[in-house]
PDB file of C-alpha atoms in Angstrom:
ATOM      1  CA  UNK A   7      -6.263 -23.265  78.579  1.00  0.00           C
ATOM      2  CA  UNK A   8      -9.196 -25.698  76.727  1.00  0.00           C
ATOM      3  CA  UNK A   9     -11.364 -22.966  74.419  1.00  0.00           C
ATOM      4  CA  UNK A  10     -14.176 -22.983  72.530  1.00  0.00           C
ATOM      5  CA  UNK A  11     -14.129 -19.691  70.858  1.00  0.00           C
ATOM      6  CA  UNK A  12     -16.083 -20.194  67.598  1.00  0.00           C
ATOM      7  CA  UNK A  13     -15.256 -18.383  64.440  1.00  0.00           C
ATOM      8  CA  UNK A  14     -15.951 -15.016  63.090  1.00  0.00           C
ATOM      9  CA  UNK A  15     -13.546 -12.990  60.029  1.00  0.00           C
ATOM     10  CA  UNK A  16      -9.769 -12.452  61.273  1.00  0.00           C
ATOM     11  CA  UNK A  17     -10.587 -13.693  65.696  1.00  0.00           C
ATOM     12  CA  UNK A  18      -6.806 -14.802  64.965  1.00  0.00           C
ATOM     13  CA  UNK A  19      -5.708 -12.128  65.548  1.00  0.00           C
ATOM     14  CA  UNK A  20      -8.498 -10.435  68.712  1.00  0.00           C
ATOM     15  CA  UNK A  21      -7.290 -13.892  70.429  1.00  0.00           C
ATOM     16  CA  UNK A  22      -4.000 -13.494  70.189  1.00  0.00           C
ATOM     17  CA  UNK A  23      -4.484  -9.802  71.610  1.00  0.00           C
ATOM     18  CA  UNK A  24      -6.487 -11.109  74.472  1.00  0.00           C
ATOM     19  CA  UNK A  25      -4.709 -13.812  76.092  1.00  0.00           C
ATOM     20  CA  UNK A  26      -0.642 -11.333  75.162  1.00  0.00           C
ATOM     21  CA  UNK A  27      -2.431  -9.140  77.447  1.00  0.00           C
ATOM     22  CA  UNK A  28      -2.934 -12.454  79.898  1.00  0.00           C
ATOM     23  CA  UNK A  29       0.060 -14.049  79.352  1.00  0.00           C
ATOM     24  CA  UNK A  30       1.687  -9.816  80.130  1.00  0.00           C
ATOM     25  CA  UNK A  31       0.317  -8.848  83.128  1.00  0.00           C
ATOM     26  CA  UNK A  32       0.829 -12.364  84.905  1.00  0.00           C
ATOM     27  CA  UNK A  33       4.513 -12.986  83.404  1.00  0.00           C
ATOM     28  CA  UNK A  34       3.625 -17.280  81.627  1.00  0.00           C
ATOM     29  CA  UNK A  35       3.597 -18.770  78.885  1.00  0.00           C
ATOM     30  CA  UNK A  36      -0.180 -19.563  77.319  1.00  0.00           C
ATOM     31  CA  UNK A  37      -0.983 -22.880  75.639  1.00  0.00           C
ATOM     32  CA  UNK A  38      -4.531 -22.556  74.109  1.00  0.00           C
ATOM     33  CA  UNK A  39      -6.300 -25.414  73.131  1.00  0.00           C
ATOM     34  CA  UNK A  40      -9.224 -24.195  70.316  1.00  0.00           C
ATOM     35  CA  UNK A  41     -11.786 -26.551  69.452  1.00  0.00           C
ATOM     36  CA  UNK A  42     -12.287 -27.213  65.674  1.00  0.00           C
ATOM     37  CA  UNK A  43     -15.138 -28.265  63.810  1.00  0.00           C
ATOM     38  CA  UNK A  44     -19.214 -27.241  62.836  1.00  0.00           C
ATOM     39  CA  UNK A  45     -21.837 -27.698  65.720  1.00  0.00           C
ATOM     40  CA  UNK A  46     -25.243 -26.687  65.103  1.00  0.00           C
ATOM     41  CA  UNK A  47     -24.929 -23.106  64.137  1.00  0.00           C
ATOM     42  CA  UNK A  48     -20.961 -22.514  65.103  1.00  0.00           C
ATOM     43  CA  UNK A  49     -18.222 -22.987  63.857  1.00  0.00           C
ATOM     44  CA  UNK A  50     -14.194 -23.151  64.889  1.00  0.00           C
ATOM     45  CA  UNK A  51     -11.691 -22.759  63.652  1.00  0.00           C
ATOM     46  CA  UNK A  52      -8.437 -24.545  65.838  1.00  0.00           C
ATOM     47  CA  UNK A  53      -6.048 -22.319  65.285  1.00  0.00           C
ATOM     48  CA  UNK A  54      -4.106 -23.435  68.687  1.00  0.00           C
ATOM     49  CA  UNK A  55      -1.596 -22.229  69.657  1.00  0.00           C
ATOM     50  CA  UNK A  56       1.587 -21.079  72.018  1.00  0.00           C
ATOM     51  CA  UNK A  57       2.677 -17.927  73.865  1.00  0.00           C
ATOM     52  CA  UNK A  58       6.151 -17.742  75.767  1.00  0.00           C
ATOM     53  CA  UNK A  59       6.307 -15.305  78.070  1.00  0.00           C
ATOM     54  CA  UNK A  60       6.737 -13.341  76.576  1.00  0.00           C
ATOM     55  CA  UNK A  61       3.763 -13.121  74.305  1.00  0.00           C
ATOM     56  CA  UNK A  62       5.682 -14.702  71.420  1.00  0.00           C
ATOM     57  CA  UNK A  63       4.491 -17.224  69.285  1.00  0.00           C
ATOM     58  CA  UNK A  64       6.327 -19.933  69.835  1.00  0.00           C
ATOM     59  CA  UNK A  65       3.383 -22.572  68.293  1.00  0.00           C
ATOM     60  CA  UNK A  66       0.456 -22.489  66.348  1.00  0.00           C
ATOM     61  CA  UNK A  67      -1.510 -25.577  64.738  1.00  0.00           C
ATOM     62  CA  UNK A  68      -3.235 -25.081  61.510  1.00  0.00           C
ATOM     63  CA  UNK A  69      -7.196 -23.591  61.318  1.00  0.00           C
ATOM     64  CA  UNK A  70      -9.832 -25.250  60.106  1.00  0.00           C
ATOM     65  CA  UNK A  71      -8.336 -28.993  60.549  1.00  0.00           C
ATOM     66  CA  UNK A  72      -7.625 -31.411  63.601  1.00  0.00           C
ATOM     67  CA  UNK A  73      -4.287 -31.632  64.822  1.00  0.00           C
ATOM     68  CA  UNK A  74      -1.509 -32.503  67.556  1.00  0.00           C
ATOM     69  CA  UNK A  75       0.455 -29.242  67.713  1.00  0.00           C
ATOM     70  CA  UNK A  76       2.948 -30.723  70.377  1.00  0.00           C
ATOM     71  CA  UNK A  77       5.734 -27.494  72.704  1.00  0.00           C
ATOM     72  CA  UNK A  78       8.267 -28.390  74.173  1.00  0.00           C
ATOM     73  CA  UNK A  79       8.486 -26.939  77.838  1.00  0.00           C
ATOM     74  CA  UNK A  80      11.013 -27.119  80.282  1.00  0.00           C
ATOM     75  CA  UNK A  81      11.964 -27.054  83.652  1.00  0.00           C
ATOM     76  CA  UNK A  82      12.615 -23.799  84.923  1.00  0.00           C
ATOM     77  CA  UNK A  83      10.187 -21.550  86.372  1.00  0.00           C
ATOM     78  CA  UNK A  84       8.697 -20.110  84.642  1.00  0.00           C
ATOM     79  CA  UNK A  85       8.397 -22.888  81.750  1.00  0.00           C
ATOM     80  CA  UNK A  86      10.099 -22.078  78.738  1.00  0.00           C
ATOM     81  CA  UNK A  87       8.596 -23.757  75.119  1.00  0.00           C
ATOM     82  CA  UNK A  88      11.126 -24.517  72.808  1.00  0.00           C
ATOM     83  CA  UNK A  89      10.318 -23.118  69.049  1.00  0.00           C
ATOM     84  CA  UNK A  90       7.697 -24.865  67.481  1.00  0.00           C
ATOM     85  CA  UNK A  91       5.918 -25.219  63.981  1.00  0.00           C
ATOM     86  CA  UNK A  92       3.377 -21.907  63.572  1.00  0.00           C
ATOM     87  CA  UNK A  93       0.653 -22.846  61.064  1.00  0.00           C
ATOM     88  CA  UNK A  94       0.059 -19.227  59.385  1.00  0.00           C
ATOM     89  CA  UNK A  95      -3.305 -18.401  59.376  1.00  0.00           C
ATOM     90  CA  UNK A  96      -5.513 -18.094  56.591  1.00  0.00           C
ATOM     91  CA  UNK A  97      -5.773 -15.451  54.303  1.00  0.00           C
ATOM     92  CA  UNK A  98      -9.745 -13.707  54.886  1.00  0.00           C
ATOM     93  CA  UNK A  99     -11.209 -15.329  52.036  1.00  0.00           C
ATOM     94  CA  UNK A 100      -9.511 -18.160  52.859  1.00  0.00           C
ATOM     95  CA  UNK A 101     -11.576 -17.744  56.080  1.00  0.00           C
ATOM     96  CA  UNK A 102     -14.566 -17.597  54.862  1.00  0.00           C
ATOM     97  CA  UNK A 103     -14.534 -20.362  52.196  1.00  0.00           C
ATOM     98  CA  UNK A 104     -13.528 -23.262  55.514  1.00  0.00           C
ATOM     99  CA  UNK A 105     -15.630 -22.513  57.525  1.00  0.00           C
ATOM    100  CA  UNK A 106     -18.573 -22.463  54.333  1.00  0.00           C
ATOM    101  CA  UNK A 107     -17.043 -25.501  53.709  1.00  0.00           C
ATOM    102  CA  UNK A 108     -16.221 -27.563  57.674  1.00  0.00           C
ATOM    103  CA  UNK A 109     -20.232 -25.989  59.104  1.00  0.00           C
ATOM    104  CA  UNK A 110     -22.022 -27.958  56.320  1.00  0.00           C
ATOM    105  CA  UNK A 111     -19.912 -30.529  56.296  1.00  0.00           C
ATOM    106  CA  UNK A 112     -20.365 -31.528  59.638  1.00  0.00           C
ATOM    107  CA  UNK A 113     -23.572 -30.781  60.007  1.00  0.00           C
ATOM    108  CA  UNK A 114     -24.468 -32.909  57.248  1.00  0.00           C
ATOM    109  CA  UNK A 115     -21.965 -35.682  58.314  1.00  0.00           C
ATOM    110  CA  UNK A 116     -23.687 -35.106  61.490  1.00  0.00           C
ATOM    111  CA  UNK A 117     -26.871 -35.521  60.962  1.00  0.00           C
ATOM    112  CA  UNK A 118     -26.285 -38.564  58.964  1.00  0.00           C
ATOM    113  CA  UNK A 119     -27.805 -36.203  55.642  1.00  0.00           C
ATOM    114  CA  UNK A 120     -26.686 -38.978  52.457  1.00  0.00           C
ATOM    115  CA  UNK A 121     -25.106 -34.898  50.911  1.00  0.00           C
ATOM    116  CA  UNK A 122     -27.144 -31.877  50.218  1.00  0.00           C
ATOM    117  CA  UNK A 123     -27.777 -28.723  48.121  1.00  0.00           C
ATOM    118  CA  UNK A 124     -26.814 -25.511  47.577  1.00  0.00           C
ATOM    119  CA  UNK A 125     -28.190 -22.493  46.192  1.00  0.00           C
ATOM    120  CA  UNK A 126     -26.111 -19.404  45.031  1.00  0.00           C
ATOM    121  CA  UNK A 127     -27.545 -15.840  44.675  1.00  0.00           C
ATOM    122  CA  UNK A 128     -25.018 -12.907  44.794  1.00  0.00           C
ATOM    123  CA  UNK A 129     -23.342 -10.279  42.332  1.00  0.00           C
ATOM    124  CA  UNK A 130     -22.569 -11.903  38.802  1.00  0.00           C
ATOM    125  CA  UNK A 131     -19.146 -10.771  39.126  1.00  0.00           C
ATOM    126  CA  UNK A 132     -18.596 -13.437  42.477  1.00  0.00           C
ATOM    127  CA  UNK A 133     -20.518 -16.125  41.588  1.00  0.00           C
ATOM    128  CA  UNK A 134     -18.504 -16.736  38.609  1.00  0.00           C
ATOM    129  CA  UNK A 135     -15.676 -17.901  41.144  1.00  0.00           C
ATOM    130  CA  UNK A 136     -18.152 -19.861  43.849  1.00  0.00           C
ATOM    131  CA  UNK A 137     -19.377 -21.842  41.627  1.00  0.00           C
ATOM    132  CA  UNK A 138     -16.147 -23.124  40.522  1.00  0.00           C
ATOM    133  CA  UNK A 139     -15.148 -23.101  44.002  1.00  0.00           C
ATOM    134  CA  UNK A 140     -18.599 -25.259  44.280  1.00  0.00           C
ATOM    135  CA  UNK A 141     -18.327 -27.163  41.377  1.00  0.00           C
ATOM    136  CA  UNK A 142     -14.977 -28.438  43.418  1.00  0.00           C
ATOM    137  CA  UNK A 143     -15.591 -29.443  45.782  1.00  0.00           C
ATOM    138  CA  UNK A 144     -18.897 -31.020  44.878  1.00  0.00           C
ATOM    139  CA  UNK A 145     -16.119 -33.129  43.070  1.00  0.00           C
ATOM    140  CA  UNK A 146     -13.963 -33.833  46.441  1.00  0.00           C
ATOM    141  CA  UNK A 147     -17.097 -34.870  46.899  1.00  0.00           C
ATOM    142  CA  UNK A 148     -16.222 -32.475  50.046  1.00  0.00           C
ATOM    143  CA  UNK A 149     -20.232 -32.213  51.116  1.00  0.00           C
ATOM    144  CA  UNK A 150     -20.118 -35.972  52.235  1.00  0.00           C
ATOM    145  CA  UNK A 151     -18.960 -37.253  55.923  1.00  0.00           C
TER     146      UNK A 151
END
């Protein structure tokens, strides 16, 4: 299944639950290829996956970056998937941070901007954590495509 399911916090669990319901109802395995990247106000997190006919996760691509997910399929009916690499779904804070980085990076790059200045405001306890992350982000040159 080709999919362009936009990111929201902890959405992968919802995707897997819905896919398992369909797999269970049909008795067939499922491959889901999800878009990754930023497009205007939407961010797509990737996390493509394969479920066998029993609803077991057989492979999962990484979040927030392009990757090649290779699945071995045998010729049986219904087809069976060999176990593949299962990349972990990031923790909630890492999901949000990665979505922000990817969304801004793609927006800046796709619009041809030379860079961006991001102003953050909030509680002082969170400010130092974001400041240190945004400083590392700027040093790595992540704001440029």
